[in-house]
Amino acid sequence: MRKFWEVDSYGVSDLKIYKAEDERVIQKVSESLTAVDGRYSVNIPWREEEINMDNNYEMAFKRLECLERKLTRDKMLGNNYQNVLDNYRSKGYVRKIDQSLTELNQWFLPHFPVVKPDRETTKVRLVFDAAARYGGRCLNDMIYPGPKLQNDLFDVLLRFRKKKVAIICDIVEMYLQIGVQPEDRKMLRFLWRDLDTERMPEIYEFNRLVFGLNVAPFLAQFVTQEHARKNSEEYPLAARAVLDSTYMDDTMTSVKNEQEAVELYRELKELWGSAGMSARKWVSNSKAVLEKIPEVDRAKEIKLSGNELPSAKTLGLIWKAEEDAFKFQGGSGPSNVCKLRD
């Protein structure tokens, strides 16, 4: 019945009504939000004032050994996994902890790979398992997940092809561009030893938002939407695109002409950049717009020397700009293509 009324009343009201718990989470996160040198940091919204967790080192170590066996059997996966962690260290997303200085009350996150061979960029994503239980509890049990802030997918898709000129981009490693306040970082630790099973694991600690926390989607949307509102006068087109036409790390919208699309590209680049983030994989259905976007920023599949406009994968669909149609993965028959305009 609930789902029936949600479908039946779709579009009647855009008013968001939060529960008292959600209001408290929003207030706590808002009060903790800081921006230093163009990067935002927040506190994790804990359910308890003092977090007391059993030492789960043994469980995390066993999970590491299991992971190492898998990565050793699959050399390519192991190399990719190592490269991702090397990238985390080189960019300062994590730091190694002196084991003699570790607190008694800390939490170790087991981790594992999710492989997506069809992705243009990162084909191996590391997930840090905040749902892993030890002593009857997991880290996610201790965290308020926060309310849903992301835009409705159907709304985003409608706005995307409402006007003549479409434009798409996504944010590079969005979660990892948002800092976590120092007092919360001891609960975001993990073990790693560069696949050298002959030595003891080293302890690393995240200082950025972790993919795997139940609160990560809420915190990412809260930070980006607050940043957009804060800068809406300087970047009106970009702020509106972030607030209305962004789903997680994908912005996809449409504007009335090519001049406005080029201005939107400029505004979005500067708006995201002022929050320590970077927009990439730009796609448009206008060659004139794409010519104004540096090649390094465009999606790799775009070749302006050809006659046809590019296709791009976004939000689980393939948008064929030349036909102005969405194509569903899994086949090429007419039932898999949804034309947007005649």
Coordinates of C-alpha atoms in Angstrom, one line a residue:
M1 CA 0.0 0.0 0.0
R2 CA 2.8 2.4 0.9
K3 CA 4.5 1.8 -2.5
F4 CA 1.1 2.3 -4.3
W5 CA 0.5 5.7 -2.7
E6 CA 4.1 6.7 -3.5
V7 CA 3.6 6.0 -7.1
D8 CA 0.1 7.5 -7.2
S9 CA 1.2 10.7 -5.6
Y10 CA 4.5 11.1 -7.6
G11 CA 5.2 14.8 -8.4
V12 CA 2.4 16.2 -6.2
S13 CA 4.8 17.7 -3.7
D14 CA 8.6 18.3 -3.5
L15 CA 8.5 19.1 0.2
K16 CA 10.9 17.0 2.2
I17 CA 9.7 16.0 5.7
Y18 CA 12.4 14.8 8.1
K19 CA 12.0 12.8 11.2
A20 CA 13.2 14.2 14.5
E21 CA 16.2 11.8 14.3
D22 CA 17.1 13.1 10.8
E23 CA 16.8 16.7 12.0
R24 CA 19.3 16.0 14.8
V25 CA 21.7 14.4 12.4
I26 CA 21.5 17.3 10.0
Q27 CA 22.1 19.7 12.9
K28 CA 25.1 17.8 14.2
V29 CA 26.8 17.5 10.8
S30 CA 26.1 21.1 10.0
E31 CA 27.7 22.3 13.3
S32 CA 30.8 20.1 12.6
L33 CA 31.2 21.2 8.9
T34 CA 34.5 23.1 8.4
A35 CA 36.3 24.2 5.3
V36 CA 40.1 24.5 5.4
D37 CA 42.2 25.3 2.3
G38 CA 39.2 24.6 0.0
R39 CA 38.4 21.2 1.5
Y40 CA 35.4 20.4 3.7
S41 CA 35.6 18.1 6.7
V42 CA 32.7 16.7 8.9
N43 CA 32.2 14.6 11.9
I44 CA 30.6 11.2 11.7
P45 CA 27.1 11.4 13.4
W46 CA 27.5 8.8 16.1
R47 CA 24.5 7.3 17.9
E48 CA 26.4 7.5 21.2
E49 CA 28.5 10.3 22.8
E50 CA 31.2 7.8 23.7
I51 CA 32.0 4.9 21.3
N52 CA 33.1 1.7 23.0
M53 CA 33.8 -1.1 20.7
D54 CA 35.5 -4.4 21.3
N55 CA 39.0 -4.8 19.7
N56 CA 38.3 -6.4 16.3
Y57 CA 41.9 -6.7 15.2
E58 CA 41.7 -10.5 15.1
M59 CA 38.6 -10.5 12.8
A60 CA 40.2 -7.9 10.5
F61 CA 43.4 -9.9 10.3
K62 CA 41.6 -13.1 9.3
R63 CA 39.7 -11.1 6.6
L64 CA 43.0 -9.7 5.3
E65 CA 44.5 -13.3 5.1
C66 CA 41.4 -14.4 3.1
L67 CA 41.7 -11.4 0.8
E68 CA 45.4 -12.0 0.3
R69 CA 44.8 -15.6 -0.9
K70 CA 42.3 -14.3 -3.5
L71 CA 44.6 -11.5 -4.7
T72 CA 47.6 -13.9 -4.9
R73 CA 45.6 -16.3 -7.1
D74 CA 44.5 -13.5 -9.4
K75 CA 47.7 -11.5 -10.2
M76 CA 46.0 -8.9 -12.3
L77 CA 43.4 -8.2 -9.5
G78 CA 46.2 -8.1 -7.0
N79 CA 48.2 -5.6 -8.9
N80 CA 45.1 -3.4 -9.4
Y81 CA 44.2 -3.6 -5.7
Q82 CA 47.8 -2.6 -4.8
N83 CA 47.7 0.3 -7.2
V84 CA 44.5 1.6 -5.7
L85 CA 46.0 1.6 -2.2
D86 CA 49.3 3.1 -3.5
N87 CA 47.1 5.9 -4.9
Y88 CA 45.4 6.4 -1.5
R89 CA 48.7 6.7 0.2
S90 CA 50.3 9.1 -2.4
K91 CA 47.3 11.4 -2.4
G92 CA 47.1 11.5 1.4
Y93 CA 43.7 9.8 1.8
V94 CA 45.2 7.5 4.4
R95 CA 48.2 7.6 6.7
K96 CA 50.2 4.9 8.4
I97 CA 49.8 4.7 12.2
D98 CA 52.6 4.0 14.7
Q99 CA 51.3 0.8 16.3
S100 CA 52.8 1.7 19.6
L101 CA 50.6 4.8 19.7
T102 CA 47.3 3.2 18.8
E103 CA 44.3 3.8 21.1
L104 CA 42.5 1.0 22.9
N105 CA 39.2 2.1 21.4
Q106 CA 39.6 1.8 17.6
W107 CA 38.0 -0.1 14.8
F108 CA 39.5 -2.0 11.9
L109 CA 37.5 -2.1 8.6
P110 CA 37.9 -5.3 6.6
H111 CA 38.0 -4.5 2.9
F112 CA 37.4 -6.3 -0.5
P113 CA 37.3 -5.5 -4.2
V114 CA 34.4 -4.9 -6.5
V115 CA 35.4 -5.4 -10.1
K116 CA 33.7 -3.5 -12.9
P117 CA 35.6 -4.3 -16.1
D118 CA 33.3 -2.1 -18.3
R119 CA 34.2 1.1 -16.4
E120 CA 36.2 3.7 -18.3
T121 CA 38.4 4.7 -15.3
T122 CA 38.7 2.7 -12.1
K123 CA 37.9 -0.9 -12.8
V124 CA 38.6 -2.1 -9.3
R125 CA 36.8 -0.3 -6.4
L126 CA 37.8 -1.0 -2.8
V127 CA 34.9 -1.4 -0.4
F128 CA 35.6 -1.0 3.4
D129 CA 33.2 -3.3 5.2
A130 CA 31.6 -1.2 7.9
A131 CA 28.8 -3.9 8.2
A132 CA 31.3 -6.5 9.3
R133 CA 30.3 -7.8 12.8
Y134 CA 32.5 -8.5 15.8
G135 CA 31.2 -9.1 19.3
G136 CA 27.6 -8.8 18.0
R137 CA 28.1 -5.2 16.6
C138 CA 29.4 -3.5 13.5
L139 CA 30.5 0.0 12.9
N140 CA 27.4 1.0 10.9
D141 CA 25.3 0.1 14.0
M142 CA 27.0 3.0 15.8
I143 CA 26.3 5.6 13.1
Y144 CA 23.1 7.5 12.1
P145 CA 22.8 6.9 8.3
G146 CA 21.1 10.3 7.9
P147 CA 18.1 11.1 5.6
K148 CA 18.1 10.7 1.9
L149 CA 19.2 13.9 0.2
Q150 CA 20.0 12.7 -3.3
N151 CA 17.6 13.8 -6.0
D152 CA 15.0 11.4 -7.4
L153 CA 16.5 9.6 -10.4
F154 CA 13.4 10.0 -12.5
D155 CA 13.4 13.8 -11.9
V156 CA 17.1 14.0 -12.9
L157 CA 16.4 12.1 -16.2
L158 CA 13.5 14.3 -17.1
R159 CA 15.5 17.5 -16.5
F160 CA 18.4 16.0 -18.5
R161 CA 16.4 16.1 -21.7
K162 CA 14.0 18.9 -21.0
K163 CA 15.9 21.5 -23.0
K164 CA 17.9 21.5 -26.3
V165 CA 21.5 21.1 -25.2
A166 CA 22.5 18.3 -22.8
I167 CA 25.6 18.2 -20.7
I168 CA 27.0 15.4 -18.4
C169 CA 30.0 15.2 -16.0
D170 CA 30.9 13.3 -12.9
I171 CA 33.1 13.9 -9.9
V172 CA 36.5 12.2 -9.4
E173 CA 36.5 10.1 -6.2
M174 CA 33.8 12.3 -4.6
Y175 CA 33.8 10.6 -1.2
L176 CA 37.6 10.8 -0.9
Q177 CA 37.5 14.5 -1.4
I178 CA 35.6 15.0 1.8
G179 CA 37.6 15.1 5.1
V180 CA 36.7 13.4 8.3
Q181 CA 37.4 15.3 11.6
P182 CA 40.5 14.0 13.4
E183 CA 38.6 12.7 16.5
D184 CA 36.7 10.2 14.4
R185 CA 39.5 8.8 12.3
K186 CA 40.6 6.1 14.8
M187 CA 37.3 4.2 14.0
L188 CA 38.3 4.2 10.3
R189 CA 41.4 2.0 10.3
F190 CA 42.4 -1.0 8.3
L191 CA 45.2 -3.5 7.8
W192 CA 47.5 -3.9 4.8
R193 CA 51.0 -5.2 4.1
D194 CA 51.4 -4.9 0.3
L195 CA 50.7 -8.6 -0.2
D196 CA 53.8 -9.5 1.7
T197 CA 52.4 -12.3 3.9
E198 CA 55.8 -12.8 5.7
R199 CA 55.5 -9.7 7.8
M200 CA 53.0 -8.2 10.2
P201 CA 50.3 -6.0 8.7
E202 CA 50.7 -2.2 9.0
I203 CA 47.8 -0.1 10.4
Y204 CA 46.4 2.7 8.2
E205 CA 43.8 5.3 9.1
F206 CA 41.5 7.2 6.7
N207 CA 41.3 10.9 7.0
R208 CA 38.6 11.0 4.2
L209 CA 35.1 9.7 3.8
V210 CA 35.1 5.9 3.4
F211 CA 33.1 4.0 0.8
G212 CA 31.2 1.5 2.8
L213 CA 29.9 3.6 5.7
N214 CA 26.2 3.8 5.8
V215 CA 26.4 7.6 6.3
A216 CA 28.7 8.2 3.3
P217 CA 25.9 9.0 0.8
F218 CA 24.2 11.4 3.1
L219 CA 27.4 13.2 4.1
A220 CA 28.6 13.5 0.4
Q221 CA 25.2 15.0 -0.6
F222 CA 25.1 17.3 2.4
V223 CA 28.5 18.8 1.7
T224 CA 28.0 19.3 -2.0
Q225 CA 24.5 20.8 -1.6
E226 CA 25.7 23.1 1.2
H227 CA 28.6 24.2 -1.0
A228 CA 26.2 24.9 -3.9
R229 CA 23.9 27.0 -1.8
K230 CA 26.8 28.9 -0.3
N231 CA 28.0 29.8 -3.8
S232 CA 24.7 30.2 -5.6
E233 CA 25.1 33.9 -6.3
E234 CA 28.5 33.5 -7.9
Y235 CA 27.7 30.3 -9.8
P236 CA 23.9 30.4 -10.3
L237 CA 23.8 27.9 -13.2
A238 CA 26.1 25.4 -11.5
A239 CA 24.4 25.7 -8.1
R240 CA 21.0 24.9 -9.7
A241 CA 22.5 21.9 -11.6
V242 CA 24.0 20.5 -8.3
L243 CA 20.9 21.0 -6.3
D244 CA 18.4 19.7 -8.9
S245 CA 20.2 17.7 -11.5
T246 CA 22.9 15.7 -9.7
Y247 CA 22.5 12.1 -8.6
M248 CA 25.4 11.1 -6.3
D249 CA 28.5 12.0 -8.3
D250 CA 26.8 12.4 -11.7
T251 CA 25.6 15.8 -12.9
M252 CA 23.4 15.6 -16.0
T253 CA 21.2 18.5 -17.1
S254 CA 20.1 20.5 -20.1
V255 CA 20.1 24.2 -21.1
K256 CA 18.5 26.2 -23.8
N257 CA 21.5 27.0 -26.0
E258 CA 25.2 26.3 -26.6
Q259 CA 26.4 29.5 -25.0
E260 CA 24.6 28.6 -21.7
A261 CA 26.1 25.1 -21.9
V262 CA 29.6 26.5 -22.2
E263 CA 29.0 28.8 -19.3
L264 CA 27.6 26.0 -17.2
Y265 CA 30.8 24.0 -17.9
R266 CA 32.9 26.9 -16.7
E267 CA 30.7 27.4 -13.6
L268 CA 30.6 23.7 -12.6
K269 CA 34.4 23.3 -13.0
E270 CA 35.0 26.3 -10.8
L271 CA 32.3 25.4 -8.2
W272 CA 33.5 21.8 -7.8
G273 CA 37.1 23.0 -7.8
S274 CA 36.5 25.4 -4.9
A275 CA 35.4 22.4 -2.8
G276 CA 38.6 20.5 -3.6
M277 CA 36.8 18.3 -6.2
S278 CA 37.3 17.8 -9.9
A279 CA 34.7 17.2 -12.6
R280 CA 35.6 14.9 -15.5
K281 CA 34.2 12.8 -18.4
W282 CA 32.2 15.7 -19.9
V283 CA 29.8 14.8 -22.6
S284 CA 27.3 16.9 -24.6
N285 CA 25.0 16.4 -27.6
S286 CA 26.5 19.6 -29.1
K287 CA 29.9 19.4 -31.0
A288 CA 30.2 23.2 -30.6
V289 CA 30.0 22.8 -26.8
L290 CA 32.5 19.8 -26.8
E291 CA 35.0 21.9 -28.9
K292 CA 35.0 24.4 -26.1
I293 CA 35.8 21.7 -23.5
P294 CA 39.5 20.7 -23.3
E295 CA 40.2 17.2 -24.5
V296 CA 41.6 16.2 -21.2
D297 CA 38.2 16.9 -19.6
R298 CA 36.1 15.1 -22.1
A299 CA 35.0 11.5 -21.9
K300 CA 37.6 9.2 -23.5
E301 CA 35.2 7.8 -26.1
I302 CA 34.5 11.3 -27.6
K303 CA 36.2 11.7 -31.0
L304 CA 35.3 15.0 -32.6
S305 CA 36.8 14.0 -35.9
G306 CA 33.9 11.6 -36.5
N307 CA 30.5 12.5 -37.9
E308 CA 28.4 11.0 -35.2
L309 CA 27.8 12.4 -31.7
P310 CA 29.1 10.3 -28.8
S311 CA 27.4 7.8 -26.6
A312 CA 28.0 7.9 -22.9
K313 CA 27.2 5.6 -20.0
T314 CA 25.6 7.3 -17.0
L315 CA 23.3 6.3 -14.1
G316 CA 23.3 2.7 -15.4
L317 CA 22.1 3.6 -18.9
I318 CA 23.8 4.4 -22.2
W319 CA 22.7 7.7 -23.7
K320 CA 23.1 7.8 -27.5
A321 CA 23.5 11.5 -28.2
E322 CA 23.1 11.1 -32.0
E323 CA 19.7 9.4 -31.6
D324 CA 18.9 11.2 -28.4
A325 CA 17.9 7.9 -26.9
F326 CA 18.6 5.8 -23.8
K327 CA 19.8 2.3 -24.3
F328 CA 19.6 -0.4 -21.7
Q329 CA 22.4 -2.9 -21.2
G330 CA 21.8 -6.4 -22.3
G331 CA 21.0 -6.3 -25.9
S332 CA 20.5 -4.2 -29.0
G333 CA 16.8 -4.9 -30.0
P334 CA 14.2 -2.2 -30.2
S335 CA 12.9 -3.1 -26.7
N336 CA 16.2 -2.0 -25.2
V337 CA 16.1 1.6 -26.7
C338 CA 14.0 4.4 -25.3
K339 CA 13.7 7.3 -27.7
L340 CA 13.4 10.7 -26.1
R341 CA 12.5 12.9 -29.0
D342 CA 10.9 12.3 -32.4

